[in-house]
Amino acid sequence: MKKILTKLICTMLVICMLCSSLLACSNNNWSGSTISLAPSKAGSLVENGGFIAETEKYIYFINGMADSNSDNTLGTPVKGALLVAEKSNLSKTEIVVPKLFVASNSSAGLFIDGEYVYYGTPSTEKNSQGEIASDELVFARTKLDGSGQTDTFFTVDNIGIEYRIVKGNGAVCIYYYDTENSAIMCYDTGDNKAYEVIKTDGEQENYYSLDKYVFLDADGSNGIIAVLSATVYTDKYDQELAEKNPTYTRPTANYNSIYAIKAGEKQITLVADGKGQGEGDVRIDDKTFAITLVNDEYLFYKETLATNLSKTYAVKVADLLGFANATKTEIVNDTYVAKTNIIEDLDEVYVLGDTKLYKTTLTEKDGIIKEPIMAKDSIGTLLFKEGDFVYYYNTANQIARVSVNAGDEDFGKAVRVSEDVVATTWFNPEIKDNKIFYCDNTAIGASYIKYMDLGAKVVADEEDDTILYLEGSAGLLAQISDADKASIVTAKINALNGKLPEGGLTGTDEDQDFKTALSQAETEYNALDEDVKKLVSEDVSALIGKYNKAIEIVKLYMKLDGIQYCHSKEQAEGFKDEYEENKSAFETFKNAEDRDSIDEMINNNVKALYTSAYKYFSK
């Protein structure tokens, strides 16, 4: 009893510490008086979760993938902050909350309710070593119009915890898995208290203990946010016996149970009780449940009787609270019940076989319905189905899609959707208003949000007509920080070398792509503020001048084009005037400090024009 009392006191102390942090305000006040794009309330919310929260007129979004170690002082972050954009003009954006939205649990994401956005953000407090504790996660809320002060609720010591922010029973609640205490907790922002919902602990007074849990990716049907299995004990915990016997463990039942957690509830709700009929320690109809997978539509679980007979079933999440009367569908092909597959419905499942992407079923024997769609060699990870298309990451970490509609002329053909490499370890891409939004993971993209119009025409590559992609360039949904403006321009300048024609500049149309890219990079560099230009290293910015110098020198060389076909001084006489007119420029270049590095950018055949002229006219 003494041990239990000690635990209760410790638990109350933890709860008090958590609650004492409520409404602890940031040292900085974010003034949102300049926010004019969106109203103070989000309006009619279409969807929460992920990196985009959508209303009828606006998109609230996380402004790219930021580093949790970045400066998180309120008012400082740009990348990783919360922004709002007007749907009718996605280039029109404003910063709503300049804090880092970088919690590692990418299955959670944004939660907006009324005039507030609720979120997790790295701590700005110092740890015992005097360092900023950016590996700790602070849960907070800020008004969408930026007014007032940011309210903080509580802090956990793990930025990677699993959590969900939901609304239930009139209050916003933050559910999270407390790794230190092996417990699912609920922080109610209505009464500003933390509650222990269930934990893994054989010493509690309850007759159950948390086994496996799964948070749903979004608010599930009936407001269910988590499903869990729980070990059942046959006896109360015996404190006296435990003190006498160090190896004492509480005996467990021959069955277990499945529970659900509803939004706003601080207690678990029994879904399925595995205890069979009759008396005695073991009944042949006792059941053990093992959760296989939970998506937003179905709970998949394996049911094992005391006779060791096992079957896998699916039941709709919407029917869980009426489990006894719910339709339970036996799953025949249970090997396909995996997160790596797309389960659109029980008889519409997309799986990667040894060599192909297949459409198959979970309810009939394998092979009865197993339709090949395309070769799997270009597929990396399946994402989701939208309309007639299955979207996936290809092996180059770009977004691609394939039509799974057998009546479509493009059925089974891979089509590249994103022109960029995508951040595959961040939030999944999201489709809004027939546009797909994703995080560009290239150096030039600098981990900001891009989007492609899914209604764009599908076109074939000019050199290989088997390669299909969406026509057009990606749009940008972002505000870019000064540091990233400099890094993007740096990346574009550094990438110019790869755009040079093979062997160097030729002075012909082969140079055009390079010249266009150079012009774009130079324009972007010149458009930078002087303070931002200072963030681009002198060596990099000097490359612009060198490339332009190379183009200038090539033009001079090309004035001698044709001399390569002359076999005597007399035949070359027509080029003498050009040679003499530009001789001083050639000599100056020859003695320039950067001559060698610029020479490397020029085709040898072009440089040979001057060599021939020099041979004929230098004496």
Coordinates of C-alpha atoms in Angstrom, one line a residue, residues 496 511-521:
L496 CA 25.7 25.8 -63.7
D511 CA 25.2 26.8 -75.2
Q512 CA 21.6 28.2 -75.0
D513 CA 20.4 26.1 -72.0
F514 CA 23.5 27.1 -70.1
K515 CA 23.1 30.7 -71.0
T516 CA 19.4 30.7 -69.9
A517 CA 20.3 29.1 -66.5
L518 CA 23.1 31.5 -66.0
S519 CA 20.9 34.5 -66.8
Q520 CA 18.3 33.2 -64.3
A521 CA 20.9 32.6 -61.6

